[in-house]
Amino acid sequence: MTPQASVVIVSRGRGPELARCLLSLEFQTCPRFEVIVVGDRAARQAVVAGPGLARVGFAPFEAANIAAARNAGVAAARAPVVAFLDDDAVAEPCWLAGLIAALQVPGVGLAAGYVRGPDGLAFQWRGEWLTPEGLSRPMTPVPEVPGHVFAQDGAVPGAMGTNFAVAAKALRAVGGFDARFRYFLDESDLVLRLAAAGQGVAYAPRAQVHHSLAPGPYRRADRLPRSLVAVGRSAALFAATHAPDAVADAVAAHRERQRTRLVRAMVAGRCLPDQVWSLLRSFDRGVAQANRVPVPPPETSFEKAGRLFSQDAAARSASAGAVEAVWLIAQGRGDPRAFAAAERAAEAGGVATVVIPAGRLSRPQVVFRAPGLWLHNLPLSKRQMTANRHVLDHLQAEYSDIRVGNHVRV
């Protein structure tokens, strides 16, 4: 049976993060989908050794080129919808179903979901306007309901590469991703080319992922860039492609945004003045390289990674769409009964949410962890948690597509 969606995940050197990402997909409410991991040896090891879905494929890809890697995933995709998820993100249970639903709107070729940051609460991205220069600005008001968002004042609604989906037919019609954009602005270039082809953008506010911002080839553990060469190169290429009459101004605007970001980091004590200027010089080197960026040939080899699930787990994946939700209020961080009950529910295929009264001085946080638990650490006392039913009502509203089972208090 043809899957409803193909989920493409590009991964390099992030085996543990990828395993966690794949685990979150085990609990999707979408009944039929496949997962295609495009990555290096570490990614393959995580796919074969860790938990995943019954239909997970692996496309080997060693080059540090996000656009070309995504094209390899698109080449392997069998479904009419191709969704993209970063390897250091986890998807909420209704994520994929929300993106698929948004793509059913007439005239829409791309659906973008919202992205929460590392704490699982604050939004990292939820709508922006994208200009032909590759610059973005916040969208106000932020769309709160799913729907088609139309271009405005020369800008189109943008998308974040961490969380979006495209109609496969429309994606292939425009030639997929432009492999010149090895890092930065690859999805923005696709958005503008889709718009030029008459394909609109819809936002799916409830199709949410949590992005941990893990370190990688271009970003350090403290979230500062290792180099801005790729950013400068992509900024210059983007402007030359989409705003050829304003290349110098566009590049200068991108550079200023990077300078402002780095100066803020310096003021906060996260980097030194010499590092700021060194990174800005690397941006300038990238701009100089823009006219001699090679376009690598597409890599489309695709191999099955083998059986990743036990038979019971495979059957559970095939029956997705009737996922039970269990809500538990713990008596504190170390409540063994609450966590044992939640783990039993997750292992049975349910979405287990544990609400932890963490004390007034604790920092609110939402964390996803094995074997499939959503932990909500909230700065409320146990008494307040019992009295404030609206907390659980809010959580239940987030997962309203799930058939809710019991609200369990232990």
Short mmCIF file of C-alpha atoms in Angstrom, two decimals:
data_model
loop_
_atom_site.label_atom_id
_atom_site.label_comp_id
_atom_site.label_asym_id
_atom_site.label_seq_id
_atom_site.Cartn_x
_atom_site.Cartn_y
_atom_site.Cartn_z
CA MET A 1 0.00 0.00 0.00
CA THR A 2 1.38 3.41 -0.98
CA PRO A 3 2.31 5.51 2.07
CA GLN A 4 0.58 8.84 2.66
CA ALA A 5 3.88 10.62 3.25
CA SER A 6 7.62 10.08 3.01
CA VAL A 7 9.61 11.62 5.87
CA VAL A 8 13.15 12.58 4.83
CA ILE A 9 15.76 13.08 7.56
CA VAL A 10 19.32 14.15 6.70
CA SER A 11 21.85 13.22 9.38
CA ARG A 12 25.61 13.67 9.80
CA GLY A 13 27.48 12.68 12.95
CA ARG A 14 24.42 12.75 15.20
CA GLY A 15 23.64 9.12 15.94
CA PRO A 16 22.03 9.63 19.38
CA GLU A 17 19.95 12.59 18.20
CA LEU A 18 18.79 10.66 15.15
CA ALA A 19 17.72 7.69 17.27
CA ARG A 20 15.62 10.02 19.44
CA CYS A 21 14.12 11.65 16.35
CA LEU A 22 13.13 8.24 14.94
CA LEU A 23 11.61 7.25 18.27
CA SER A 24 9.30 10.27 18.17
CA LEU A 25 8.02 9.14 14.78
CA GLU A 26 6.94 5.84 16.26
CA PHE A 27 4.00 7.62 17.90
CA GLN A 28 2.60 9.55 14.93
CA THR A 29 -1.16 9.53 14.41
CA CYS A 30 -0.70 9.35 10.62
CA PRO A 31 -1.61 5.77 9.69
CA ARG A 32 0.75 5.15 6.76
CA PHE A 33 4.14 6.71 6.10
CA GLU A 34 7.72 5.77 5.34
CA VAL A 35 10.96 7.23 6.69
CA ILE A 36 14.07 7.80 4.59
CA VAL A 37 17.28 8.60 6.45
CA VAL A 38 19.97 10.16 4.26
CA GLY A 39 23.32 10.24 5.98
CA ASP A 40 26.77 9.01 6.89
CA ARG A 41 28.02 5.89 8.64
CA ALA A 42 26.94 7.17 12.07
CA ALA A 43 23.43 7.67 10.74
CA ARG A 44 23.30 4.16 9.32
CA GLN A 45 24.44 2.68 12.62
CA ALA A 46 21.71 4.59 14.46
CA VAL A 47 19.07 3.44 11.99
CA VAL A 48 20.03 -0.22 12.16
CA ALA A 49 20.70 -0.41 15.90
CA GLY A 50 18.07 1.91 17.32
CA PRO A 51 14.30 1.97 17.44
CA GLY A 52 12.61 3.09 14.26
CA LEU A 53 9.67 2.31 12.05
CA ALA A 54 8.82 -0.87 10.19
CA ARG A 55 9.51 0.88 6.88
CA VAL A 56 12.73 2.84 7.30
CA GLY A 57 15.18 3.10 4.44
CA PHE A 58 18.72 4.43 4.42
CA ALA A 59 20.38 6.35 1.59
CA PRO A 60 24.16 6.64 2.10
CA PHE A 61 25.41 10.17 1.64
CA GLU A 62 28.75 11.47 2.88
CA ALA A 63 28.95 14.96 1.35
CA ALA A 64 28.26 17.98 3.59
CA ASN A 65 25.46 19.31 1.37
CA ILE A 66 21.96 19.52 2.87
CA ALA A 67 20.28 20.33 -0.46
CA ALA A 68 21.85 17.46 -2.38
CA ALA A 69 21.17 15.08 0.50
CA ARG A 70 17.52 16.06 0.54
CA ASN A 71 17.34 15.44 -3.20
CA ALA A 72 18.62 11.91 -2.56
CA GLY A 73 15.76 11.43 -0.12
CA VAL A 74 13.24 12.85 -2.59
CA ALA A 75 14.49 10.44 -5.27
CA ALA A 76 13.72 7.53 -2.94
CA ALA A 77 10.33 8.80 -1.76
CA ARG A 78 7.23 6.87 -2.85
CA ALA A 79 4.50 9.00 -1.30
CA PRO A 80 2.59 11.99 -2.74
CA VAL A 81 3.82 14.13 0.19
CA VAL A 82 7.47 14.54 1.20
CA ALA A 83 8.05 15.90 4.72
CA PHE A 84 11.39 17.11 6.05
CA LEU A 85 12.55 16.84 9.65
CA ASP A 86 15.95 17.65 11.17
CA ASP A 87 17.82 14.86 12.93
CA ASP A 88 18.11 16.92 16.15
CA ALA A 89 14.35 17.49 16.37
CA VAL A 90 11.50 15.40 17.77
CA ALA A 91 8.00 15.47 16.33
CA GLU A 92 4.83 15.79 18.37
CA PRO A 93 2.30 13.00 17.72
CA CYS A 94 0.07 15.03 15.38
CA TRP A 95 2.97 16.54 13.42
CA LEU A 96 2.79 14.61 10.17
CA ALA A 97 -1.00 14.45 10.05
CA GLY A 98 -1.11 18.24 10.43
CA LEU A 99 1.25 18.83 7.51
CA ILE A 100 -0.63 16.41 5.26
CA ALA A 101 -3.94 18.10 6.08
CA ALA A 102 -2.53 21.55 5.26
CA LEU A 103 -1.44 20.33 1.83
CA GLN A 104 -5.02 19.43 0.95
CA VAL A 105 -5.90 23.14 0.58
CA PRO A 106 -6.39 23.96 -3.13
CA GLY A 107 -3.42 25.82 -4.62
CA VAL A 108 -1.01 24.85 -1.82
CA GLY A 109 2.23 23.04 -2.65
CA LEU A 110 4.13 23.53 0.61
CA ALA A 111 3.04 23.26 4.26
CA ALA A 112 5.12 24.63 7.13
CA GLY A 113 4.78 23.65 10.76
CA TYR A 114 5.92 25.50 13.86
CA VAL A 115 9.18 24.87 15.72
CA ARG A 116 9.74 25.04 19.46
CA GLY A 117 13.21 25.57 20.90
CA PRO A 118 15.31 23.37 23.19
CA ASP A 119 13.10 23.95 26.24
CA GLY A 120 10.07 22.58 24.38
CA LEU A 121 8.02 25.68 25.18
CA ALA A 122 9.36 28.86 23.55
CA PHE A 123 8.87 29.05 19.81
CA GLN A 124 11.97 29.15 17.64
CA TRP A 125 9.93 29.67 14.47
CA ARG A 126 6.25 30.19 13.73
CA GLY A 127 5.81 32.11 10.55
CA GLU A 128 7.82 34.71 8.70
CA TRP A 129 7.85 36.73 5.51
CA LEU A 130 10.59 35.91 3.02
CA THR A 131 11.93 38.50 0.56
CA PRO A 132 13.68 37.90 -2.80
CA GLU A 133 16.93 38.96 -1.09
CA GLY A 134 16.66 35.97 1.26
CA LEU A 135 15.86 38.15 4.27
CA SER A 136 13.09 37.27 6.67
CA ARG A 137 10.90 39.30 8.98
CA PRO A 138 8.40 38.18 11.63
CA MET A 139 4.84 37.58 10.58
CA THR A 140 2.32 39.50 12.67
CA PRO A 141 -0.14 38.42 13.70
CA VAL A 142 1.09 34.85 13.87
CA PRO A 143 -1.36 32.48 12.16
CA GLU A 144 -3.14 30.46 14.84
CA VAL A 145 -5.29 28.25 12.61
CA PRO A 146 -4.28 26.10 9.62
CA GLY A 147 -4.69 27.73 6.24
CA HIS A 148 -3.30 29.20 3.05
CA VAL A 149 -1.09 32.28 3.64
CA PHE A 150 -0.86 34.64 0.66
CA ALA A 151 2.06 36.80 -0.48
CA GLN A 152 2.14 40.35 0.80
CA ASP A 153 4.14 43.46 -0.12
CA GLY A 154 6.59 41.59 -2.32
CA ALA A 155 7.28 38.89 0.27
CA VAL A 156 6.04 35.32 0.43
CA PRO A 157 5.36 33.19 3.52
CA GLY A 158 8.54 31.33 4.39
CA ALA A 159 9.34 27.96 5.91
CA MET A 160 11.97 26.59 8.29
CA GLY A 161 13.92 23.58 7.05
CA THR A 162 13.45 21.83 10.40
CA ASN A 163 9.73 21.28 9.77
CA PHE A 164 7.93 21.45 6.43
CA ALA A 165 6.37 19.25 3.75
CA VAL A 166 5.94 19.58 -0.01
CA ALA A 167 3.65 17.94 -2.54
CA ALA A 168 5.99 15.49 -4.28
CA LYS A 169 4.69 16.30 -7.75
CA ALA A 170 5.28 20.04 -7.27
CA LEU A 171 8.71 19.42 -5.71
CA ARG A 172 9.90 17.32 -8.63
CA ALA A 173 8.40 19.72 -11.17
CA VAL A 174 10.70 22.53 -9.99
CA GLY A 175 13.76 20.26 -9.92
CA GLY A 176 13.96 19.65 -6.18
CA PHE A 177 16.49 21.52 -4.07
CA ASP A 178 19.26 23.60 -5.64
CA ALA A 179 22.46 21.77 -4.68
CA ARG A 180 24.47 25.01 -4.78
CA PHE A 181 22.96 25.83 -1.38
CA ARG A 182 25.04 23.41 0.67
CA TYR A 183 23.90 25.02 3.91
CA PHE A 184 21.60 27.98 4.63
CA LEU A 185 18.69 29.24 2.50
CA ASP A 186 18.16 25.93 0.66
CA GLU A 187 14.52 25.71 1.74
CA SER A 188 14.00 29.46 1.15
CA ASP A 189 15.20 29.07 -2.44
CA LEU A 190 12.69 26.23 -2.86
CA VAL A 191 9.87 28.36 -1.44
CA LEU A 192 10.50 31.12 -3.98
CA ARG A 193 10.75 28.71 -6.91
CA LEU A 194 7.52 27.02 -5.85
CA ALA A 195 5.85 30.43 -5.59
CA ALA A 196 7.05 31.31 -9.10
CA ALA A 197 5.45 28.06 -10.29
CA GLY A 198 2.12 29.06 -8.76
CA GLN A 199 2.37 26.86 -5.64
CA GLY A 200 1.13 28.46 -2.42
CA VAL A 201 2.17 28.00 1.20
CA ALA A 202 -0.07 26.90 4.05
CA TYR A 203 0.79 27.03 7.74
CA ALA A 204 -0.07 24.19 10.11
CA PRO A 205 0.26 25.65 13.63
CA ARG A 206 -0.32 22.33 15.40
CA ALA A 207 2.23 20.43 13.30
CA GLN A 208 4.98 21.11 15.81
CA VAL A 209 8.48 19.80 16.43
CA HIS A 210 10.95 20.46 19.24
CA HIS A 211 14.40 21.47 18.00
CA SER A 212 17.35 20.77 20.30
CA LEU A 213 19.90 22.78 18.23
CA ALA A 214 22.56 20.09 18.61
CA PRO A 215 26.15 20.91 17.59
CA GLY A 216 27.23 19.93 14.10
CA PRO A 217 29.63 20.79 11.28
CA TYR A 218 28.42 24.41 11.17
CA ARG A 219 27.35 25.05 14.79
CA ARG A 220 29.13 24.67 18.13
CA ALA A 221 27.60 23.29 21.32
CA ASP A 222 27.06 26.87 22.54
CA ARG A 223 25.13 27.55 19.27
CA LEU A 224 27.70 29.92 17.84
CA PRO A 225 28.73 29.25 14.24
CA ARG A 226 32.01 27.49 13.61
CA SER A 227 32.36 29.38 10.33
CA LEU A 228 30.21 31.68 8.19
CA VAL A 229 31.75 30.71 4.85
CA ALA A 230 28.72 28.64 3.81
CA VAL A 231 26.34 31.36 5.03
CA GLY A 232 28.09 34.09 3.04
CA ARG A 233 28.25 31.91 -0.05
CA SER A 234 24.55 31.02 0.11
CA ALA A 235 23.53 34.63 0.80
CA ALA A 236 25.38 35.83 -2.31
CA LEU A 237 24.06 32.99 -4.47
CA PHE A 238 20.50 33.57 -3.28
CA ALA A 239 20.59 37.29 -4.05
CA ALA A 240 22.16 36.70 -7.47
CA THR A 241 19.43 34.17 -8.27
CA HIS A 242 16.34 35.95 -6.94
CA ALA A 243 17.33 39.64 -6.68
CA PRO A 244 20.05 40.19 -9.30
CA ASP A 245 19.59 43.98 -9.21
CA ALA A 246 20.20 44.20 -5.46
CA VAL A 247 23.00 41.73 -4.77
CA ALA A 248 25.34 44.13 -2.95
CA ASP A 249 22.59 45.51 -0.70
CA ALA A 250 21.27 42.02 0.05
CA VAL A 251 24.71 40.66 0.98
CA ALA A 252 25.38 43.70 3.17
CA ALA A 253 22.05 43.15 4.97
CA HIS A 254 22.86 39.47 5.61
CA ARG A 255 26.30 40.40 6.91
CA GLU A 256 24.84 43.01 9.25
CA ARG A 257 22.42 40.47 10.69
CA GLN A 258 25.29 38.10 11.40
CA ARG A 259 27.35 40.91 12.94
CA THR A 260 24.46 41.90 15.22
CA ARG A 261 24.00 38.31 16.34
CA LEU A 262 27.71 37.90 17.09
CA VAL A 263 27.97 41.20 18.97
CA ARG A 264 25.07 40.12 21.18
CA ALA A 265 26.90 36.87 21.89
CA MET A 266 30.06 38.84 22.72
CA VAL A 267 28.19 41.12 25.12
CA ALA A 268 26.74 38.03 26.79
CA GLY A 269 30.26 36.67 27.27
CA ARG A 270 29.90 33.79 24.82
CA CYS A 271 32.66 34.87 22.43
CA LEU A 272 35.61 37.27 22.19
CA PRO A 273 35.96 40.32 19.90
CA ASP A 274 38.60 38.51 17.83
CA GLN A 275 36.14 35.69 17.21
CA VAL A 276 33.53 38.15 15.97
CA TRP A 277 35.85 39.60 13.35
CA SER A 278 37.21 36.19 12.39
CA LEU A 279 33.70 34.91 11.72
CA LEU A 280 32.76 38.00 9.73
CA ARG A 281 35.88 37.55 7.60
CA SER A 282 34.79 33.98 6.94
CA PHE A 283 31.43 35.36 5.74
CA ASP A 284 33.31 37.60 3.30
CA ARG A 285 35.31 34.62 2.01
CA GLY A 286 32.06 32.79 1.36
CA VAL A 287 30.72 35.72 -0.66
CA ALA A 288 33.89 35.69 -2.76
CA GLN A 289 33.41 31.97 -3.43
CA ALA A 290 29.80 32.34 -4.59
CA ASN A 291 30.58 32.41 -8.31
CA ARG A 292 32.68 29.26 -8.25
CA VAL A 293 30.48 26.88 -6.27
CA PRO A 294 30.35 23.46 -7.97
CA VAL A 295 27.02 21.66 -8.31
CA PRO A 296 27.56 18.05 -7.20
CA PRO A 297 25.87 15.23 -9.12
CA PRO A 298 22.78 13.82 -7.41
CA GLU A 299 23.32 10.79 -5.22
CA THR A 300 20.25 8.60 -5.44
CA SER A 301 21.35 5.15 -4.25
CA PHE A 302 18.84 3.69 -1.85
CA GLU A 303 19.03 0.59 0.27
CA LYS A 304 16.70 -0.91 2.82
CA ALA A 305 18.19 -0.79 6.28
CA GLY A 306 16.68 -4.13 7.24
CA ARG A 307 14.04 -4.88 9.83
CA LEU A 308 14.22 -2.29 12.58
CA PHE A 309 11.29 -3.45 14.66
CA SER A 310 10.14 -6.58 16.34
CA GLN A 311 6.96 -8.01 14.83
CA ASP A 312 4.89 -6.49 17.64
CA ALA A 313 6.36 -3.03 17.05
CA ALA A 314 5.83 -3.31 13.31
CA ALA A 315 2.19 -4.17 13.86
CA ARG A 316 1.84 -1.21 16.21
CA SER A 317 3.28 1.10 13.55
CA ALA A 318 0.84 -0.21 10.97
CA SER A 319 -2.10 0.51 13.26
CA ALA A 320 -1.17 4.13 13.97
CA GLY A 321 -4.01 6.60 13.87
CA ALA A 322 -5.77 5.09 16.88
CA VAL A 323 -3.13 6.14 19.40
CA GLU A 324 -4.13 6.20 23.04
CA ALA A 325 -3.05 9.09 25.26
CA VAL A 326 -2.32 8.65 28.94
CA TRP A 327 -1.89 11.63 31.27
CA LEU A 328 -0.18 11.28 34.61
CA ILE A 329 0.50 13.74 37.41
CA ALA A 330 3.69 12.78 39.20
CA GLN A 331 4.35 13.44 42.87
CA GLY A 332 7.72 14.93 41.95
CA ARG A 333 10.71 14.25 39.72
CA GLY A 334 11.50 10.95 41.40
CA ASP A 335 8.00 9.42 41.46
CA PRO A 336 8.65 5.78 40.44
CA ARG A 337 4.98 4.85 40.05
CA ALA A 338 4.22 7.64 37.60
CA PHE A 339 7.21 6.89 35.41
CA ALA A 340 6.63 3.14 35.50
CA ALA A 341 3.01 3.63 34.42
CA ALA A 342 4.08 6.03 31.67
CA GLU A 343 6.72 3.65 30.37
CA ARG A 344 4.19 0.80 30.24
CA ALA A 345 1.84 3.01 28.23
CA ALA A 346 4.58 4.06 25.80
CA GLU A 347 5.77 0.50 25.28
CA ALA A 348 2.17 -0.45 24.44
CA GLY A 349 2.11 2.21 21.71
CA GLY A 350 0.39 5.03 23.61
CA VAL A 351 1.41 8.66 23.95
CA ALA A 352 2.44 9.06 27.58
CA THR A 353 2.54 12.55 29.06
CA VAL A 354 3.86 13.02 32.58
CA VAL A 355 3.11 16.37 34.23
CA ILE A 356 5.69 17.07 36.92
CA PRO A 357 5.07 19.81 39.54
CA ALA A 358 8.63 21.10 39.62
CA GLY A 359 8.41 23.92 42.16
CA ARG A 360 7.98 27.65 41.74
CA LEU A 361 11.67 28.36 41.12
CA SER A 362 12.14 25.65 38.52
CA ARG A 363 12.39 26.48 34.85
CA PRO A 364 9.43 25.21 32.78
CA GLN A 365 10.48 22.62 30.24
CA VAL A 366 9.05 19.94 27.96
CA VAL A 367 11.32 16.98 27.22
CA PHE A 368 10.86 13.89 25.05
CA ARG A 369 12.81 10.82 26.14
CA ALA A 370 12.90 7.06 25.70
CA PRO A 371 10.89 4.89 25.62
CA GLY A 372 8.53 7.60 24.34
CA LEU A 373 7.62 9.89 27.25
CA TRP A 374 6.68 13.56 27.06
CA LEU A 375 7.73 15.14 30.35
CA HIS A 376 6.18 18.51 31.23
CA ASN A 377 8.13 20.12 34.06
CA LEU A 378 5.92 22.95 35.30
CA PRO A 379 6.63 25.41 38.14
CA LEU A 380 3.49 24.50 40.08
CA SER A 381 2.97 22.76 43.39
CA LYS A 382 1.13 19.44 43.51
CA ARG A 383 -1.85 21.20 45.06
CA GLN A 384 -1.94 23.81 42.31
CA MET A 385 -1.59 21.11 39.67
CA THR A 386 -4.63 19.27 41.03
CA ALA A 387 -6.66 22.46 41.20
CA ASN A 388 -5.61 23.92 37.86
CA ARG A 389 -7.40 21.60 35.50
CA HIS A 390 -6.71 24.07 32.67
CA VAL A 391 -3.11 22.80 32.52
CA LEU A 392 -4.28 19.34 31.54
CA ASP A 393 -6.99 20.80 29.30
CA HIS A 394 -4.29 22.71 27.42
CA LEU A 395 -2.14 19.60 26.98
CA GLN A 396 -5.14 17.58 25.88
CA ALA A 397 -6.06 20.24 23.32
CA GLU A 398 -2.59 19.99 21.81
CA TYR A 399 -3.18 16.32 21.11
CA SER A 400 -6.89 16.42 20.26
CA ASP A 401 -6.37 14.18 17.23
CA ILE A 402 -5.38 11.36 19.58
CA ARG A 403 -8.09 9.15 21.05
CA VAL A 404 -7.68 10.08 24.70
CA GLY A 405 -7.73 7.23 27.16
CA ASN A 406 -7.49 7.79 30.89
CA HIS A 407 -6.31 10.76 32.83
CA VAL A 408 -4.42 8.86 35.48
CA ARG A 409 -3.40 10.32 38.82
CA VAL A 410 -0.86 8.31 40.76
#
